[in-house]
Coordinates of C-alpha atoms in Angstrom, one line a residue:
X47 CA 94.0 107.3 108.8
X48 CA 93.7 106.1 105.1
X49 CA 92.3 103.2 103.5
X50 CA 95.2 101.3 103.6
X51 CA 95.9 101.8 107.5
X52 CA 92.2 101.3 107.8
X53 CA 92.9 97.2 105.8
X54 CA 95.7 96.6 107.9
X55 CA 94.5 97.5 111.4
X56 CA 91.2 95.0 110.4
X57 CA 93.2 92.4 109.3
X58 CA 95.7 92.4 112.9
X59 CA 93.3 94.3 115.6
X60 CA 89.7 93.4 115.0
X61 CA 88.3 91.2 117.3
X62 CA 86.6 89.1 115.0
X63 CA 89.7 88.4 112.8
X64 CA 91.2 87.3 115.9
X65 CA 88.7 85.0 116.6
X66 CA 88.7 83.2 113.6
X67 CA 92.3 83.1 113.4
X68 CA 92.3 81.0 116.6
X69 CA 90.0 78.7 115.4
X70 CA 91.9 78.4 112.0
X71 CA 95.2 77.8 114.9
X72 CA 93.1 75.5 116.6
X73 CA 92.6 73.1 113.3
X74 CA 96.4 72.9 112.2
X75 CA 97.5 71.7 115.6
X76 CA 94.4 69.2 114.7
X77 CA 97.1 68.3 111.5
X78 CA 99.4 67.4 114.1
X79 CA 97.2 65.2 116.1
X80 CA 96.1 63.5 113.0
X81 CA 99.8 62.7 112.0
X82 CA 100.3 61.0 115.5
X83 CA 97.9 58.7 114.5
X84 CA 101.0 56.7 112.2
X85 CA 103.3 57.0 115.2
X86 CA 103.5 53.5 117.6
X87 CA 101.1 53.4 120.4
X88 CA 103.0 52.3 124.0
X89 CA 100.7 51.6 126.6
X90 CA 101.8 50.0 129.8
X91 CA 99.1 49.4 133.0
X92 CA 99.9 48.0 136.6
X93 CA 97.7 46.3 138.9
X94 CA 98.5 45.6 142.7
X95 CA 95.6 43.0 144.3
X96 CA 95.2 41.1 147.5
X97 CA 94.2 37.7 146.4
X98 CA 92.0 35.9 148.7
X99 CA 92.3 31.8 149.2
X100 CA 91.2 29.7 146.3
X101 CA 88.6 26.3 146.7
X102 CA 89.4 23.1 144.8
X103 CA 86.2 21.3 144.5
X104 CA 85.0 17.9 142.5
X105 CA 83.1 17.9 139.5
X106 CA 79.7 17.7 141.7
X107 CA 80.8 20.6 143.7
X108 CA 82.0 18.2 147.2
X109 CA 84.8 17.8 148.7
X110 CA 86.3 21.4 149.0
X111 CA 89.6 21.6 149.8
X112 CA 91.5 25.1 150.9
X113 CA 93.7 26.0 148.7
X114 CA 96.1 28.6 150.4
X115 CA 96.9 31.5 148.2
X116 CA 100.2 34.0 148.3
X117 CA 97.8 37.2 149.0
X118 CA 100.1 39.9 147.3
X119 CA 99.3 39.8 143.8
X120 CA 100.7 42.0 141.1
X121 CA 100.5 42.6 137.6
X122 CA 102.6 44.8 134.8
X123 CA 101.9 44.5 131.0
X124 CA 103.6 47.0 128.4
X125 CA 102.3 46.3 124.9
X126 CA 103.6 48.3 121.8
X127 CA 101.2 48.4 118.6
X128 CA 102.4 49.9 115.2
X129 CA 99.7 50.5 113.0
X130 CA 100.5 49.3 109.3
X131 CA 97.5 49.0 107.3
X132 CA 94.0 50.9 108.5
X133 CA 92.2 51.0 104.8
X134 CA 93.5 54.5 104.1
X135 CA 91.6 55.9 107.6
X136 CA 95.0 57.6 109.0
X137 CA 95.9 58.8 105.6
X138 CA 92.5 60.2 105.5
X139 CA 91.8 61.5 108.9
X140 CA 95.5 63.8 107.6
X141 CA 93.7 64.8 104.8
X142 CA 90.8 65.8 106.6
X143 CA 92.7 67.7 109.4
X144 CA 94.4 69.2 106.6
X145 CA 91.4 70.3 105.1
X146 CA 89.4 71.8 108.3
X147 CA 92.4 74.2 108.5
X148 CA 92.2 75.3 105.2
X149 CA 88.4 76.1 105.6
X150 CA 89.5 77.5 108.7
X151 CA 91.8 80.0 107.0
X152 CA 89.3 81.0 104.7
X153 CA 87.0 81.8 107.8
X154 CA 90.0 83.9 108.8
X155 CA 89.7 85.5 104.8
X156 CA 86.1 85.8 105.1
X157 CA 86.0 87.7 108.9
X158 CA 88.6 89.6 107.5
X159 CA 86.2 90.9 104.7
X160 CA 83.6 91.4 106.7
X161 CA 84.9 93.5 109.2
X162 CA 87.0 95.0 106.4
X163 CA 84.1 96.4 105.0
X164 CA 82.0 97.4 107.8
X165 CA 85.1 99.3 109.1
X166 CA 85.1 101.3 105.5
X167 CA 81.4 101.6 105.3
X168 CA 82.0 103.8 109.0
X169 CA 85.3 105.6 107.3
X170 CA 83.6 106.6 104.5
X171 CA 80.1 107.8 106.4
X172 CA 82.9 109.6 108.8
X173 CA 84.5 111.1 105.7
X174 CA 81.6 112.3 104.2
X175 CA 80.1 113.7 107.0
X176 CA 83.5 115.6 108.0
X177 CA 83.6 117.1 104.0
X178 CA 80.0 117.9 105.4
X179 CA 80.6 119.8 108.2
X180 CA 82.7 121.7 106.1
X181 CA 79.8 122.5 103.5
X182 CA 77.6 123.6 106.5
X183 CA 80.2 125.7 108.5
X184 CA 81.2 127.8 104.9
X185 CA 77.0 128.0 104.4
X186 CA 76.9 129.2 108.0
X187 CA 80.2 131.7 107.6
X188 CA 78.0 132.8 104.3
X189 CA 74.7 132.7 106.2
X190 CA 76.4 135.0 109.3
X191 CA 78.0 137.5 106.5
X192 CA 74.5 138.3 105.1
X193 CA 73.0 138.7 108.3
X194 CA 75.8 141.7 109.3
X195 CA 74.6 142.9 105.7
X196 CA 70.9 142.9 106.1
X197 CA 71.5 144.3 109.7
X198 CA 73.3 147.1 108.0
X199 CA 70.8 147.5 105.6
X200 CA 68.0 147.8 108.0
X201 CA 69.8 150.3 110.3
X202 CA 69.9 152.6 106.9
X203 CA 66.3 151.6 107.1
X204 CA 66.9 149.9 103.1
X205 CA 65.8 146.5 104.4
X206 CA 63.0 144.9 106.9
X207 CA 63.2 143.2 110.1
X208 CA 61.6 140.2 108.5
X209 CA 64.5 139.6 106.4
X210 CA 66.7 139.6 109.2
X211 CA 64.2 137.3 111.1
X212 CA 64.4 134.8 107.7
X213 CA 67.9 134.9 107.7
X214 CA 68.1 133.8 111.4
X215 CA 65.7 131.2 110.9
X216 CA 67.7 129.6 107.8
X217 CA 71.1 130.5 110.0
X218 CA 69.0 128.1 113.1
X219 CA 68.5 125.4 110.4
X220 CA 72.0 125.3 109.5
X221 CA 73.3 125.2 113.1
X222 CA 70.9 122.5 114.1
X223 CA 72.1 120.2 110.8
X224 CA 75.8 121.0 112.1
X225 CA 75.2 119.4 115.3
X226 CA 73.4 116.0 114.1
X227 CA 76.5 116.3 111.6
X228 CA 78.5 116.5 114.6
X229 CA 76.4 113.3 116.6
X230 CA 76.9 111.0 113.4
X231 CA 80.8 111.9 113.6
X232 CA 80.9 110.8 117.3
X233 CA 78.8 107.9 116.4
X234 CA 80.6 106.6 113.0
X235 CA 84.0 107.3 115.4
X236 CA 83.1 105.2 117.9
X237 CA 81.9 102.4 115.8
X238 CA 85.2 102.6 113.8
X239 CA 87.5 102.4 116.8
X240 CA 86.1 99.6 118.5
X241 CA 86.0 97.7 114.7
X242 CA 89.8 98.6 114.8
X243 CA 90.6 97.6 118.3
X244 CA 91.5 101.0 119.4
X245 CA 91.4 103.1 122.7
X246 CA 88.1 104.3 123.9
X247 CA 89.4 107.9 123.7
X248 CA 90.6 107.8 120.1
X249 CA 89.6 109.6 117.6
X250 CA 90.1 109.0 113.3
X251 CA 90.9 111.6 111.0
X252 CA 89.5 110.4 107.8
X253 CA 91.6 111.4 105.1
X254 CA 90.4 114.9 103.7
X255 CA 90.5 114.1 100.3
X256 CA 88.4 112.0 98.2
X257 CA 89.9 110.1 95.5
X258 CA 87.2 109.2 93.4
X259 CA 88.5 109.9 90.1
X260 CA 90.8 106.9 90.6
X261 CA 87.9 104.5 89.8
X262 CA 87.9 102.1 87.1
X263 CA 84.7 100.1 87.0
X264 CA 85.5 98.4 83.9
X265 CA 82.8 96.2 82.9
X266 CA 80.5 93.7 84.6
X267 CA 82.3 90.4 82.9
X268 CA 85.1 91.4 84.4
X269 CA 83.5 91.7 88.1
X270 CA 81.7 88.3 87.2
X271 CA 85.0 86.4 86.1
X272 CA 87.1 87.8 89.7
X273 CA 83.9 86.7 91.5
X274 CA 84.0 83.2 90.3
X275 CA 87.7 82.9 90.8
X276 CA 88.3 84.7 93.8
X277 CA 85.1 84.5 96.1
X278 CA 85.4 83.1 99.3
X279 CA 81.7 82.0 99.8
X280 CA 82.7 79.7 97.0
X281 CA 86.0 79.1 98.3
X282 CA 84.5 77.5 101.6
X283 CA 82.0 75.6 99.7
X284 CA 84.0 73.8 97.5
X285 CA 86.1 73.0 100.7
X286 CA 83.5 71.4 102.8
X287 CA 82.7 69.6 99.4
X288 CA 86.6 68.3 99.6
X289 CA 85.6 67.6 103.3
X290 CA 82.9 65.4 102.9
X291 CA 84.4 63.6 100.0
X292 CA 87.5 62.7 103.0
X293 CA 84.3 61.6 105.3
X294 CA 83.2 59.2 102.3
X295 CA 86.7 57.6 102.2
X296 CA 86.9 57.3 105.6
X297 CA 83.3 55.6 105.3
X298 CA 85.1 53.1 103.8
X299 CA 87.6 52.3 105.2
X300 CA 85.6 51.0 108.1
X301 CA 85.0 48.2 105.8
X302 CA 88.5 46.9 105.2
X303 CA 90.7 45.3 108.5
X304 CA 93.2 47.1 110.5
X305 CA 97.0 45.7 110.4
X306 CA 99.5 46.6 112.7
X307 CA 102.8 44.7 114.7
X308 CA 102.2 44.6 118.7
X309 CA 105.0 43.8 120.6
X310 CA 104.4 43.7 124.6
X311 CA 106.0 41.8 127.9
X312 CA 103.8 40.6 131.0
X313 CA 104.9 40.5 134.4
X314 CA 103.1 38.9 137.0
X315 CA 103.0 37.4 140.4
X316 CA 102.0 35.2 142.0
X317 CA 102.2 32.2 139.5
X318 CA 98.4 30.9 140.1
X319 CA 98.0 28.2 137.5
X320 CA 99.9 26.1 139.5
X321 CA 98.9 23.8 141.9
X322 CA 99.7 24.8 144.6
X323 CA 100.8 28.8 143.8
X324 CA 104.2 29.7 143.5
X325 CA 105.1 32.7 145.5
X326 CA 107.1 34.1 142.6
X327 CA 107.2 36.5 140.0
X328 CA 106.2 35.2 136.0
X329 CA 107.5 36.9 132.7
X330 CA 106.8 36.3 129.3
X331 CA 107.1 38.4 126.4
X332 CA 105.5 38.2 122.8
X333 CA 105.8 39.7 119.1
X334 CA 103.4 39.1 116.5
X335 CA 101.0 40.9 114.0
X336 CA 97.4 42.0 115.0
X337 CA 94.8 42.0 112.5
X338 CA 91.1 43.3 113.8
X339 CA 88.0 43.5 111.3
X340 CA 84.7 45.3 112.5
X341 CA 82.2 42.6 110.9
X342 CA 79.1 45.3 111.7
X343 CA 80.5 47.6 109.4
X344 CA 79.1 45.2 106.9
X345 CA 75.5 46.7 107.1
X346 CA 76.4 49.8 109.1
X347 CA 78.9 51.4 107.2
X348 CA 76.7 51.5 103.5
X349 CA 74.6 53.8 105.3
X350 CA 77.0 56.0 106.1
X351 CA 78.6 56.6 102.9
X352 CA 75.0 56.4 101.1
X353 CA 74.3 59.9 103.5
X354 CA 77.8 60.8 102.6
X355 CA 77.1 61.1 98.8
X356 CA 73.7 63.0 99.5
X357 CA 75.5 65.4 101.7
X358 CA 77.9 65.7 98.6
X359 CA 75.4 66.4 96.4
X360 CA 73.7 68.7 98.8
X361 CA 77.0 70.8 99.0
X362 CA 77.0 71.0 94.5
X363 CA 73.5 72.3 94.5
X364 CA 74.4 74.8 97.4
X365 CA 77.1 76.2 95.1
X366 CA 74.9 76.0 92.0
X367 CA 72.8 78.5 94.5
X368 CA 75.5 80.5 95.8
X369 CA 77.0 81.2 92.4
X370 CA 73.6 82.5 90.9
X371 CA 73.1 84.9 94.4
X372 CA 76.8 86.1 93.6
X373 CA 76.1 86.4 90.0
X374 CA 73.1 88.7 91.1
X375 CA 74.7 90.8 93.8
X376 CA 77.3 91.6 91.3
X377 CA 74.8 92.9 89.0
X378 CA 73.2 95.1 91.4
X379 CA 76.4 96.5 92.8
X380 CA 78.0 97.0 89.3
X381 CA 74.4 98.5 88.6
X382 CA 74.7 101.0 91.9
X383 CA 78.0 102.1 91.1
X384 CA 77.5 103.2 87.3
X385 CA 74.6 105.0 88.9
X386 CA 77.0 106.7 91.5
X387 CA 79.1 107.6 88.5
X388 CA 76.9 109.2 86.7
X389 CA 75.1 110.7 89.6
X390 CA 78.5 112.2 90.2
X391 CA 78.8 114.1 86.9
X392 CA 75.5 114.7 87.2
X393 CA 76.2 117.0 90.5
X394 CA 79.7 118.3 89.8
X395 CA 77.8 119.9 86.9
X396 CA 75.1 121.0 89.4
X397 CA 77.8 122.6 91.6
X398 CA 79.2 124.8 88.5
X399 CA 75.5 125.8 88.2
X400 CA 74.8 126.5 91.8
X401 CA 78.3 128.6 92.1
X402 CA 77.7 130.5 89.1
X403 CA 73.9 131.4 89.9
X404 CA 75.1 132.2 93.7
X405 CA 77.9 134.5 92.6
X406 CA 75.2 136.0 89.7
X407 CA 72.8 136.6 92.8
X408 CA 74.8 137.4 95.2
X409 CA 76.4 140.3 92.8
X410 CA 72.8 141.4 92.3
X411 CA 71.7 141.3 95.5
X412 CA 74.6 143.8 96.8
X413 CA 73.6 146.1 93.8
X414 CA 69.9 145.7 95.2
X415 CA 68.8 144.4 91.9
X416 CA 67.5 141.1 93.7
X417 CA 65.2 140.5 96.4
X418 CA 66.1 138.6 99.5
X419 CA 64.3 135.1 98.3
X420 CA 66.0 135.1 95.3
X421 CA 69.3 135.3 97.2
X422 CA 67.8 132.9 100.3
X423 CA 67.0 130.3 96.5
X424 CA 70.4 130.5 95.8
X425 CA 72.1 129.7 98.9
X426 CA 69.7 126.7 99.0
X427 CA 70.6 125.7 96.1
X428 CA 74.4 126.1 96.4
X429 CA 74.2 124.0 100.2
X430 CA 72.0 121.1 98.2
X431 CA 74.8 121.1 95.4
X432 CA 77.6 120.7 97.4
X433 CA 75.7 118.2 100.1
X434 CA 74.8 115.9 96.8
X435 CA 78.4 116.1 95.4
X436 CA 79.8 114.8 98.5
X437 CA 77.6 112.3 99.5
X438 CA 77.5 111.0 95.4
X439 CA 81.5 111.3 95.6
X440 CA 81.2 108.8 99.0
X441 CA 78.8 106.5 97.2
X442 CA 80.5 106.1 94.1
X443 CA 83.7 104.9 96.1
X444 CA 81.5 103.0 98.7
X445 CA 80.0 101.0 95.4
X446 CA 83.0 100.7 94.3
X447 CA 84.7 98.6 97.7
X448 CA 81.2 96.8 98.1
X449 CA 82.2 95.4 94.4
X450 CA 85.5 94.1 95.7
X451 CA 84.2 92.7 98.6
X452 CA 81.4 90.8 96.8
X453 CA 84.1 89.3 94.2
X454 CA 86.5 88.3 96.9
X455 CA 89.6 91.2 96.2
X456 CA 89.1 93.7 99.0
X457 CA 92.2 93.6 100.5
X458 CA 94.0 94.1 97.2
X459 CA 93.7 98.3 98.0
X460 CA 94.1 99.9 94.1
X461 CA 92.7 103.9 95.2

């Protein structure tokens, strides 16, 4: 797998990512809801009662009379109410609906990065330690070759059995690196295969070569500016600002009345407000406008918005904060990757050098103009060399995608 196979299978297969993209599903069906809100509101209720025998008494509670009572009683009221006026509340609770599912979809952009990078931070430690293994099975191939030689040499009796001995130990060394090389492959694997949602028994191929000369750091300014535009911490918080400025307006308009047309019918039986009851069945209808007005709102709801606008300010300092952490963490990654840049030419050079004095030693050695330390330097030296430039190639490009992440771009590939 590459890079870009690596973005895509985070953004569709982690398990995260799907998480918070069924919370940020969750919140636009909450649009819909909210919407209902405008739509007429048809409730209808029926009762069925056995109504015992009413009394009929004086003013001075004597001379109760029975007054016989039809005993099946039943009741059915259907009432429609169209809401025309609520002081902006359903207009608001849209907006705020509207709103949670936008800060839910940059949860979804924000699970995305994160699992985006932790899944690169495991493909690039599996890369390097695959170019790695590679460095330590050539050193042990090399390592192997000069033990035949020395073996040779101390059959023609030219060489010691302690050389051999040295040899061995440094060729023990080399095979016990190979195999925690090995135990960090199985380990980054495994990591990387459950962050992509991937079978148990699968195993990734990191891509064999590095492409680090594709870098452009360009300077911090620029990294500062795409921060400020493009980072989602600032993203959400800007959002639950918009949020709470919703909850302010709907603060309000608990204050003003609610307006609407209700239109309902009654049907009931039996007709009771007659003297004696009627045994039959009543109907009447009605149409008319319904205006309600919650008078405790009047000293409740001040407090409400008064917390509102301290949460609002509470949410501008938090991005006053957020924006100077940024600002920092951009530093020190922009920082770390110049470092990894020129700790890169720094070590390519330092290959050259190690090559040249291995093949310079090596040459002398077989002409037995060099003893066996100076060859057993050099092959320490070439090993170190190689081992640096990988793991400064790895780090360079690691800086490089912890930049992106930090300013908000990581899915925009560009290697």
């Amino acid at each position: 797998m590459d890079v870009p196979e690596i973005l895509s299978r985070v953004a569709s297969c982690n398990a995260d990512v799907k998480s918070a993209q069924s919370r940020h599903d969750a919140e636009q069906q909450g649009v819909s809801v909210a919407r209902s809100a405008r739509l007429p509101q048809l409730s209808a209720s029926l009762q069925l009662n056995y109504l015992g025998d009413g009394t009929i008494l004086d003013r001075n509670f004597s001379n109760a009379i029975r007054d016989r009572l039809p005993h099946f009683g039943n009741t059915l009221n259907v009432t429609l109410y169209q809401p025309v006026y609520h002081g902006g509340a359903i207009a608001a609770g849209i907006d705020l609906a509207k709103l949670k599912s936008e800060l839910a979809a940059i949860g979804v952009e924000q699970s995305v990065d994160a699992a985006s990078i932790e899944a690169l931070s495991c493909y690039f430690s599996l890369m390097k330690m695959s170019n790695l293994r590679k460095v330590y099975v050539d050193n042990i191939a090399i390592t192997q070759r000069l033990i035949g030689q020395m073996t040779d040499h101390y059959n023609q009796g030219t060489a010691l059995r302690n050389d051999i001995t040295r040899y061995r130990l440094r060729l023990s060394s080399l095979d016990y690196d190979l195999q925690c090389i090995d135990n960090s492959i199985s380990v980054n694997n495994c990591n990387l295969i459950s962050l992509l949602g991937l079978e148990d028994t699968a195993v990734i191929v990191p891509a064999t070569e590095i492409r680090e000369d594709n870098i452009i750091l360009k300077d911090e300014a620029y990294w500062q500016e795409l921060t400020a535009a493009h980072s989602s911490e600032l993203k959400a918080i800007d959002k639950s600002k918009s949020i709470a400025r919703t909850g302010l307006r709907l603060d309000r308009a608990a204050m003003l009345p609610k307006v609407g047309i209700v239109v309902g019918d009654q049907f009931t039986g039996p007709i009771t407000f007659e003297i004696p009851a009627v045994n039959k069945n009543y109907n009447a209808w009605y149409a008319g406008v319904s205006i309600s007005y919650d008078i405790s709102s009047l000293w409740t709801a001040n407090k409400k918005m008064r917390q509102r606008r301290f949460e609002i300010a509470n949410i501008a300092d938090q991005r006053i904060a957020v924006s100077e952490a940024l600002k920092r963490k951009v530093h020190e990654a922009y920082i770390a990757a110049v470092q990894a840049r020129q700790m890169l030419d720094t070590e390519t050079l330092n290959v050259q050098l190690a090559n040249e004095n291995y093949t310079v030693v090596e040459t002398r050695f077989q002409n037995e103009m060099a003893l066996l330390t100076d060859m057993l330097d050099a092959s320490s030296a070439k090993l170190d060399a190689e081992t640096r430039l990988v793991n400064a190639k790895v780090n360079l490009i690691l800086s490089y995608y912890q930049l992106k992440f930090i300013s908000g771009t990581l899915s925009e590939y560009s290697l």
